[in-house]
Short mmCIF file of C-alpha atoms in Angstrom, two decimals:
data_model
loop_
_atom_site.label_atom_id
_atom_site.label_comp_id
_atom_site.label_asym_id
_atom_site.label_seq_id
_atom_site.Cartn_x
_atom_site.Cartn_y
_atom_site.Cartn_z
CA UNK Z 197 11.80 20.24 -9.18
CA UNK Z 198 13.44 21.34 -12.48
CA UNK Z 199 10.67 20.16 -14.44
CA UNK Z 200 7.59 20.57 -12.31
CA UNK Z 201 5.62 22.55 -14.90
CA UNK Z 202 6.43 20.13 -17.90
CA UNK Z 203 5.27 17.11 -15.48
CA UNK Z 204 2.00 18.48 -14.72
CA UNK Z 205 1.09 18.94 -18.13
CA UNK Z 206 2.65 15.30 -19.64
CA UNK Z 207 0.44 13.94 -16.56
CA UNK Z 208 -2.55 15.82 -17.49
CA UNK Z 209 -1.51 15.00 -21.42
CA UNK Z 210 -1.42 11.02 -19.89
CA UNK Z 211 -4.69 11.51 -18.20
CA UNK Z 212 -6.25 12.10 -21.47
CA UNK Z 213 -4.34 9.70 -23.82
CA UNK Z 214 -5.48 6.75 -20.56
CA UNK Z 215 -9.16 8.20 -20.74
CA UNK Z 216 -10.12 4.86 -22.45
CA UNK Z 217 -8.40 2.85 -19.95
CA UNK Z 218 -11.14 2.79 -17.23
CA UNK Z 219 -13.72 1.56 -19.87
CA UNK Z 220 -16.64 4.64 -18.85
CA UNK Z 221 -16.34 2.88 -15.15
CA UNK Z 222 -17.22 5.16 -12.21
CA UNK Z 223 -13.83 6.10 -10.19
CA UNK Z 224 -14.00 5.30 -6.60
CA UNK Z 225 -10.58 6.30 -5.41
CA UNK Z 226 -7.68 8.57 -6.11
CA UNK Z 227 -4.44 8.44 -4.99
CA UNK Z 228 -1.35 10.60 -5.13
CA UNK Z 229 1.89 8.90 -3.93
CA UNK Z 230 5.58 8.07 -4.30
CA UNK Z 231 7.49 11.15 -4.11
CA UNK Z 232 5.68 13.43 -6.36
CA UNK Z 233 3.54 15.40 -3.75
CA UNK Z 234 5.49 16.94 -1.72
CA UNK Z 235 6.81 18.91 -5.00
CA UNK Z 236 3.41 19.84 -5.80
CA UNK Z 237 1.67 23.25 -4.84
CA UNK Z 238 -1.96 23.67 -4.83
CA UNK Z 239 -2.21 24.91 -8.02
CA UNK Z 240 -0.53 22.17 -9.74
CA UNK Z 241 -3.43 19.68 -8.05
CA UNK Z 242 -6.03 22.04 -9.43
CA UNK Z 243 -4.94 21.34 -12.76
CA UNK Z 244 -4.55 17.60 -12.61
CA UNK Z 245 -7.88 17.35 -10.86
CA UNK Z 246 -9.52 19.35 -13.39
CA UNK Z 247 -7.99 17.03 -16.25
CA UNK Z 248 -8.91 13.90 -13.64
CA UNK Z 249 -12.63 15.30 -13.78
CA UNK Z 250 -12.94 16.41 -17.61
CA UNK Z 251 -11.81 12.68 -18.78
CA UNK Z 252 -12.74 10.57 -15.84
CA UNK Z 253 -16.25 9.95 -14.38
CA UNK Z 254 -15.33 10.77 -10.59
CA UNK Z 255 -17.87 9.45 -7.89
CA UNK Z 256 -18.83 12.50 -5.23
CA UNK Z 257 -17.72 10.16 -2.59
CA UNK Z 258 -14.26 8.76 -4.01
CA UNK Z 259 -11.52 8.65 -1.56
CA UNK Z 260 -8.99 10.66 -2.57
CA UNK Z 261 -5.92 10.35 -1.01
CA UNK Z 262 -2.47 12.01 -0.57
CA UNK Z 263 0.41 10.82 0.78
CA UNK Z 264 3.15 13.06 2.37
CA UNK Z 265 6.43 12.85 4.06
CA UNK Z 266 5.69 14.37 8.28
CA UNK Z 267 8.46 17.21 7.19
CA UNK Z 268 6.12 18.13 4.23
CA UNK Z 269 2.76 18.72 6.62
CA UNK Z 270 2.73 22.30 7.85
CA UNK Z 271 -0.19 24.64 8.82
CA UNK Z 272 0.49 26.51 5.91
CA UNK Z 273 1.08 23.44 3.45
CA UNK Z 274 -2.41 22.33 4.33
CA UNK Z 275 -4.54 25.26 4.78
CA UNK Z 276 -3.16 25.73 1.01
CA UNK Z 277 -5.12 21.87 0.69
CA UNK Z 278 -8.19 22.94 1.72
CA UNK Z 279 -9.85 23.64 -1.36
CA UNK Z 280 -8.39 20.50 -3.17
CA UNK Z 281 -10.44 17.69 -3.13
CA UNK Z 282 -8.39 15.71 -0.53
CA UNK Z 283 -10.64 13.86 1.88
CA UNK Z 284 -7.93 11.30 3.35
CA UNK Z 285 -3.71 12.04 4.17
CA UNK Z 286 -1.21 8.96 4.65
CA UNK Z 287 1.55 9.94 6.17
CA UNK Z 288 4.92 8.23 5.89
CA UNK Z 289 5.97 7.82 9.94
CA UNK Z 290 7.71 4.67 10.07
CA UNK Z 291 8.86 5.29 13.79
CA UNK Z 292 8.07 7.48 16.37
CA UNK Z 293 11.71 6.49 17.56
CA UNK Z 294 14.48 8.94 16.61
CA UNK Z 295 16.94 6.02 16.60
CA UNK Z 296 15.16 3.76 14.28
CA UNK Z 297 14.43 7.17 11.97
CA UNK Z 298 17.74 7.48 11.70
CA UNK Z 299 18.85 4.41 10.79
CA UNK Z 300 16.48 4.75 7.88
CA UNK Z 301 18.36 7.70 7.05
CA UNK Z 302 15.26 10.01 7.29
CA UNK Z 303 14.51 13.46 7.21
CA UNK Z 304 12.49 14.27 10.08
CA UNK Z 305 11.92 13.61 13.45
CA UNK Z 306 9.19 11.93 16.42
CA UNK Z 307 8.04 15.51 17.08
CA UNK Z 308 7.55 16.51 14.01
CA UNK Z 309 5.68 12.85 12.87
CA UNK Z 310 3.46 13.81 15.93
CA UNK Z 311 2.66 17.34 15.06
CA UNK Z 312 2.28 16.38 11.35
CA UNK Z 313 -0.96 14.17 12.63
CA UNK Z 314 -1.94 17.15 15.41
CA UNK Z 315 -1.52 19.66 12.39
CA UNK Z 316 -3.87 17.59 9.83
CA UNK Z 317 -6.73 17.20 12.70
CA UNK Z 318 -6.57 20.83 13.25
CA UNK Z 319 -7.03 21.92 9.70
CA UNK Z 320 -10.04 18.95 9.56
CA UNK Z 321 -8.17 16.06 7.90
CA UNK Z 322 -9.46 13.28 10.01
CA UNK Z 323 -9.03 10.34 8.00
CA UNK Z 324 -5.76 9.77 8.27
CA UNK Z 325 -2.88 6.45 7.65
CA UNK Z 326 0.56 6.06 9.08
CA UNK Z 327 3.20 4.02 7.87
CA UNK Z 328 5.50 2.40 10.46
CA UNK Z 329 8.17 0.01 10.02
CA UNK Z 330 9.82 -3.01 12.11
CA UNK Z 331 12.41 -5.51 12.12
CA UNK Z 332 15.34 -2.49 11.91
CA UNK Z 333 18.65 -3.34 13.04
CA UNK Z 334 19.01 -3.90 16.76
CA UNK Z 335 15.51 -3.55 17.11
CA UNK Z 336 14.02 -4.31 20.24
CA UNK Z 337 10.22 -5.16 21.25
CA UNK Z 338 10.13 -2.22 23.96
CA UNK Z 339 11.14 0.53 21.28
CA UNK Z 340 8.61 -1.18 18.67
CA UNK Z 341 5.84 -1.05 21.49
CA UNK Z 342 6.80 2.24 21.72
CA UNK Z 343 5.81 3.44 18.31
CA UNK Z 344 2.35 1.33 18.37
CA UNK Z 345 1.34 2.76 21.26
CA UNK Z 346 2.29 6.52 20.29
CA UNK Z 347 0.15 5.25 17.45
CA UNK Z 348 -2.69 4.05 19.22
CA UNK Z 349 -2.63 7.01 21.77
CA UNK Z 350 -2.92 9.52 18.28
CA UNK Z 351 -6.19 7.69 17.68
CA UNK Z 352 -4.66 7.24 13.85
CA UNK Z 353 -7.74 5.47 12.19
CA UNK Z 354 -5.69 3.17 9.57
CA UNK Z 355 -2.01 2.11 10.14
CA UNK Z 356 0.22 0.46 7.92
CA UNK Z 357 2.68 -1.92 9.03
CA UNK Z 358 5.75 -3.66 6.74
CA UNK Z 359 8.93 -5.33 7.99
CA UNK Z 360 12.41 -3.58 6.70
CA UNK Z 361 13.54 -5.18 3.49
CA UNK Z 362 17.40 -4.48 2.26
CA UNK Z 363 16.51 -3.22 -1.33
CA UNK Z 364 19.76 -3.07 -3.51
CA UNK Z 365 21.79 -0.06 -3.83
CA UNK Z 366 20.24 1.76 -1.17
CA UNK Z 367 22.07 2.59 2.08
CA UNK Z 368 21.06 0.50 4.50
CA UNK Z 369 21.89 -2.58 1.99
CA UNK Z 370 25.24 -1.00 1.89
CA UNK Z 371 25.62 -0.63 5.91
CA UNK Z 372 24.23 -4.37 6.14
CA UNK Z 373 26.84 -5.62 3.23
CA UNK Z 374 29.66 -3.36 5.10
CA UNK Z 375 28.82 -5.19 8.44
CA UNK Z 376 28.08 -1.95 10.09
CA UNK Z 377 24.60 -3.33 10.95
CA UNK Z 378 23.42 -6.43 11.04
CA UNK Z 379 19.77 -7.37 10.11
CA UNK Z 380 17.40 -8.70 12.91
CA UNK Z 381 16.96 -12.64 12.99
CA UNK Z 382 14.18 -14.32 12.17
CA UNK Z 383 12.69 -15.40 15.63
CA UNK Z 384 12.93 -11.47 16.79
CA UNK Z 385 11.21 -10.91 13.64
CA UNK Z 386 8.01 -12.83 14.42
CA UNK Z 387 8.03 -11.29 18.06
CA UNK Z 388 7.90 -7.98 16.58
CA UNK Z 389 5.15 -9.30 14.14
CA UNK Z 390 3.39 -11.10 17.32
CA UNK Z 391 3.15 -7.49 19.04
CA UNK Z 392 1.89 -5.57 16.44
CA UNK Z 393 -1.17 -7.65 16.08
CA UNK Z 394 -1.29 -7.92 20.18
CA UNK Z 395 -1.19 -3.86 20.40
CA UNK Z 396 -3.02 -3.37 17.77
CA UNK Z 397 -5.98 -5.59 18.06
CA UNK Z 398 -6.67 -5.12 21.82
CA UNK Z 399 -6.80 -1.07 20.74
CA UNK Z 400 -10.13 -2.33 19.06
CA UNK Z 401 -7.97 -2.35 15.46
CA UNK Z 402 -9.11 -4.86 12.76
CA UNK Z 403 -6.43 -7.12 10.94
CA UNK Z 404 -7.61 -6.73 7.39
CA UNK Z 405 -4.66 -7.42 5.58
CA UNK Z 406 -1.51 -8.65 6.97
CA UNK Z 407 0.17 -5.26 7.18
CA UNK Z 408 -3.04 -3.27 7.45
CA UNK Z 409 -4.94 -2.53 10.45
CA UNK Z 410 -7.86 0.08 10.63
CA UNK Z 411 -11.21 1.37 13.21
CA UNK Z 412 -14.23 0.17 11.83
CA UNK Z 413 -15.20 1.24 8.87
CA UNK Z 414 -11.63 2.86 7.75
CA UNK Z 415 -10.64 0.25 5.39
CA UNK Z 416 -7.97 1.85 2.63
CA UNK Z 417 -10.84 1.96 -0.24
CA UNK Z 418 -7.71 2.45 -2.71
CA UNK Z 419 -5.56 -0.76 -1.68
CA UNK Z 420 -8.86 -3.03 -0.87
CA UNK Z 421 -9.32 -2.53 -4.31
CA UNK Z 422 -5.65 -4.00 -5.13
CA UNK Z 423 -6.36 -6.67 -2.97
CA UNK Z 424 -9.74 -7.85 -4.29
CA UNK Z 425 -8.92 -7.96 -8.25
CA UNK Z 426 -10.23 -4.46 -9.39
CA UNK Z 427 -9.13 -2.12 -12.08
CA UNK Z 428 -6.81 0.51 -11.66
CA UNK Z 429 -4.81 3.08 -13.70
CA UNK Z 430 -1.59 4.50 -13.16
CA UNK Z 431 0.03 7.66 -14.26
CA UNK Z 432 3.19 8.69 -13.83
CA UNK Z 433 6.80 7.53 -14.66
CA UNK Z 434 7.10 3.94 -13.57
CA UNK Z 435 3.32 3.93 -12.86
CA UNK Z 436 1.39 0.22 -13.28
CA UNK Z 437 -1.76 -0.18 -14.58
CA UNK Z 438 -3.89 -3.23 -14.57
CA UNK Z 439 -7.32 -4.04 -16.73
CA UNK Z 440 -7.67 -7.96 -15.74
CA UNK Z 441 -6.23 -8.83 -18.54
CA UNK Z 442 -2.81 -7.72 -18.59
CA UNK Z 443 -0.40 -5.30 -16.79
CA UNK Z 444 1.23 -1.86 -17.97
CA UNK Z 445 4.04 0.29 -16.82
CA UNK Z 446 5.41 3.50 -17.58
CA UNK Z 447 9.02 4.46 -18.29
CA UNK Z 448 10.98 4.72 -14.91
CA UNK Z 449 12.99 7.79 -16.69
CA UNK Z 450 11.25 11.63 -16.05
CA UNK Z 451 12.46 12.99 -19.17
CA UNK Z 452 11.37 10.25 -21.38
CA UNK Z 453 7.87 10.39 -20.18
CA UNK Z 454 7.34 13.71 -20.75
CA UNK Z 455 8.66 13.51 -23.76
CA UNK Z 456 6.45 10.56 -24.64
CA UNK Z 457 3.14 11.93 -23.29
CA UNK Z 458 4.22 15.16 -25.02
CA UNK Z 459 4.17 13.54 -28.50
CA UNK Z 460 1.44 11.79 -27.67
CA UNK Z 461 2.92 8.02 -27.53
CA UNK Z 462 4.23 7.72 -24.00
CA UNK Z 463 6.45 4.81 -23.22
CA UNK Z 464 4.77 1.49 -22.29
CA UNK Z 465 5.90 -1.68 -21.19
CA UNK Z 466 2.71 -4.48 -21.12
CA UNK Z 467 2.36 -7.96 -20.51
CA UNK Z 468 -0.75 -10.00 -21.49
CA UNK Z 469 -1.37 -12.02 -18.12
CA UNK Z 470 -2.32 -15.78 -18.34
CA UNK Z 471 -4.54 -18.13 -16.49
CA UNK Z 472 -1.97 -19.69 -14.03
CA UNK Z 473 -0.81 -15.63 -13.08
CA UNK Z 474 -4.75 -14.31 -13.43
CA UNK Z 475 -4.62 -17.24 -10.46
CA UNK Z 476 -1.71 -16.83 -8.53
CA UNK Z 477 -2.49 -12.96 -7.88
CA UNK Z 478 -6.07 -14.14 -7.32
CA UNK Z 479 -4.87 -16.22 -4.63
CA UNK Z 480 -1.79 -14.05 -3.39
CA UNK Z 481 -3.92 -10.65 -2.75
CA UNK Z 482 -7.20 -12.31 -1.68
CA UNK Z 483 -5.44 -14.21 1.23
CA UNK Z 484 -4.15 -11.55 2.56
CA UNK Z 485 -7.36 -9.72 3.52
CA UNK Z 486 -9.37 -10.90 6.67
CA UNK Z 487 -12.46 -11.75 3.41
CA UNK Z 488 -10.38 -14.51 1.88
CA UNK Z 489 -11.21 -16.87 -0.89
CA UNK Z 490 -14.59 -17.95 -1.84
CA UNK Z 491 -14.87 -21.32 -3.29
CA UNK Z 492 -17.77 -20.52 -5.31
CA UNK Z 493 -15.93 -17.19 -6.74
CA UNK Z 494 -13.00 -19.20 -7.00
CA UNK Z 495 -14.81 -21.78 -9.16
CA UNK Z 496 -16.96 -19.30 -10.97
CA UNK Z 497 -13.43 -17.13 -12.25
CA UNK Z 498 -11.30 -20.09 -12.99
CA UNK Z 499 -13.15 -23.19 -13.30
CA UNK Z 500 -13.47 -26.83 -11.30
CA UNK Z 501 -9.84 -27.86 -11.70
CA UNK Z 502 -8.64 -24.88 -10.46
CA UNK Z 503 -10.89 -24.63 -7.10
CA UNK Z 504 -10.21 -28.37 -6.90
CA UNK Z 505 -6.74 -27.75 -7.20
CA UNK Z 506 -6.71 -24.92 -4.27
CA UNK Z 507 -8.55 -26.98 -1.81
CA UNK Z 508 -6.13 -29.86 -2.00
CA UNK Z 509 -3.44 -27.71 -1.51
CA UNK Z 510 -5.03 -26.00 1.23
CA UNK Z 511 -6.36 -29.25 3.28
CA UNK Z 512 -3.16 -29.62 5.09
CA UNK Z 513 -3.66 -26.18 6.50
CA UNK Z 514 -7.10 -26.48 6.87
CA UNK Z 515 -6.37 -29.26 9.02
CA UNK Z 516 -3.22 -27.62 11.51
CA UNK Z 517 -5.79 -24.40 11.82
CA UNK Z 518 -3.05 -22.49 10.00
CA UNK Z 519 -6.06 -21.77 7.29
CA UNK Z 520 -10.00 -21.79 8.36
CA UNK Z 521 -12.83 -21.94 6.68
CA UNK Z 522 -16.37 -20.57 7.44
CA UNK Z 523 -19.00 -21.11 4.63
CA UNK Z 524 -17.02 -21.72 2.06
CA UNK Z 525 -14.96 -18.94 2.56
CA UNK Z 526 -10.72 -19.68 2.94
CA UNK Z 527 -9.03 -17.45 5.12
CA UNK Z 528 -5.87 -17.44 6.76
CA UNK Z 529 -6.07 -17.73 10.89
CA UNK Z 530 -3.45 -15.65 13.26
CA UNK Z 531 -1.32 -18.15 13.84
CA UNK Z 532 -1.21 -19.09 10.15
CA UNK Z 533 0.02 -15.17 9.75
CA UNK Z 534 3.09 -16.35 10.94
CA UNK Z 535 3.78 -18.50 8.22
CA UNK Z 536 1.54 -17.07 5.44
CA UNK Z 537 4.37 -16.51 2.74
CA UNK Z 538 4.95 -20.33 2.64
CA UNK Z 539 1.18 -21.08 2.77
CA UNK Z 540 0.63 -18.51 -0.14
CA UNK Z 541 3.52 -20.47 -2.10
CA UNK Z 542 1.84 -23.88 -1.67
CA UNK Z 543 -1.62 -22.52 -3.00
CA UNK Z 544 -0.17 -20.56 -6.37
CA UNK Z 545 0.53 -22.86 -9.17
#
């Protein structure tokens, strides 16, 4: 990376401009994703974490996270982790099938996705996530079982699961414009969906988000916190940030933030958020998760015509089992999984 050293120091330059940001609150989780560290070295964490501790007030028992690529995760790359404060690897799978990997055009291979996991165990990096990915052209539900069970049979404690979309301007959209592939339709698509719960959840795997599954107790601190409304701060080109009130982002561009953090104004994009989209997140991320919606907390943030509002919209689900409720909490049932995007666009305003 041409300008590895120069990032470092505009994020650790970011980290104290953003000090303010988390309002003296204690930080629970840390998380180090997108591409950025598989550039990294050891040395280069050492100084963000040591700007992350001098400006931040860290709890001893944050989750700190960082996500790699299975190609990145050698003996060697993580014996150099050991003295970093990492306490939890994600690791970007998507298949343990060589066909679907290279479809989605990527670098390494099922072996190497399997020794990546063997290799993190064996240098004591046992909480571990996986990302794996479904509904890829001519997928079928044998070669998706496939991967699950692989999954299952590593023991991976938290597992990630999201359904190929065709982003713009990336290859596959290309192939898929081209006709060279053709996406899958939407009845394979809920079999696929219909196994990974099956697999999962009879592996003793809890549903806590509809593309998260985890053992007990393994819950992804960092995106429960997402999901239930909390704080966070991002840093990094094209980083969001969110304080409850409003949203931030960072400049996409590399150069300009560095050059921003570097003068000391870095390049910000915000929104001030309103009540009807303080609600509609409320609603979107909270229904996810296997905790739901409380009507009291719904009534308590946003008022009576609000909850009133939400249950209305929600009785004719309520009523096909498609949403339940136990004391007066809203969540969405398995079968209503199925169909949660249009539920979630009935409740939102």
């Amino acid at each position: 990376m041409k300008y590895k050293s120069a990032y470092v120091q505009a994020v650790v330059c970011e980290l104290e401009l953003r000090k303010d940001y988390a309002g003296g609150e204690l930080i629970e989780t840390v998380y180090f994703g997108g591409g950025t560290p598989s550039l990294l070295q050891s040395a280069d964490f050492d100084v963000i974490f040591d700007a992350i501790r001098r400006y931040y007030d860290v709890s001893c028992e944050a989750e700190i996270t960082l996500e790699a690529n299975p190609d990145d995760i050698t003996p060697a790359y993580l014996c150099a982790l050991l003295s970093s404060p990492f306490n939890r690897i994600s690791v970007g799978v998507q298949s343990f099938d060589d066909e679907d990997l290279r479809q989605l055009n990527r670098r390494h291979s099922s072996r190497q996705a399997i020794d990546a996991i063997r290799h993190c165990r064996d240098k004591g990096f046992v909480n571990l996530s996986i990302d794996l990915m479904y509904g890829l052209p001519d997928q079928t539900e044998e070669r998706w079982e496939r991967s699950l069970y692989e999954a299952v049979r590593l023991d991976v404690p938290h597992l990630s699961a999201y359904h190929l979309t065709y982003e713009k301007g990336t290859p596959i959209h290309r192939q898929m414009q081209a006709g060279i592939i053709r996406p899958v339709d939407e009845e394979t698509s809920v079999r696929l969906f219909h196994t990974l719960i099956n697999v999962l959840t009879q592996a003793g795997y809890l549903h806590y988000e509809i593309s998260n599954f985890c053992k007990p107790d393994c819950f992804s601190r960092h995106n429960s916190a997402y999901w239930t409304g909390r704080k966070y701060i991002g840093i990094g080109p094209a980083a969001h940030s969110y304080d409850l009130h409003s949203r931030q982002w960072n400049v996409a561009s590399l150069a300009d933030y560095i050059n921003g953090c570097f003068h000391r104004t870095p390049v910000v994009e915000k929104e001030l958020l309103t009540m009807k989209e303080l609600y509609n997140e409320y609603v979107i991320t909270r229904l996810r998760t296997m905790w739901g919606i409380s009507r009291a907390d719904l009534h308590k943030t946003f008022g009576q015509e609000q909850a009133d509002y939400f249950i209305r919209r929600a009785d004719p689900y309520l009523r096909r089992k498609l949403l339940l409720e136990t004391d007066g909490v809203v969540r969405i049932s398995q079968k209503g999984m199925f169909v949660s995007d249009a539920i979630l666009r009935a409740l939102i305003l």
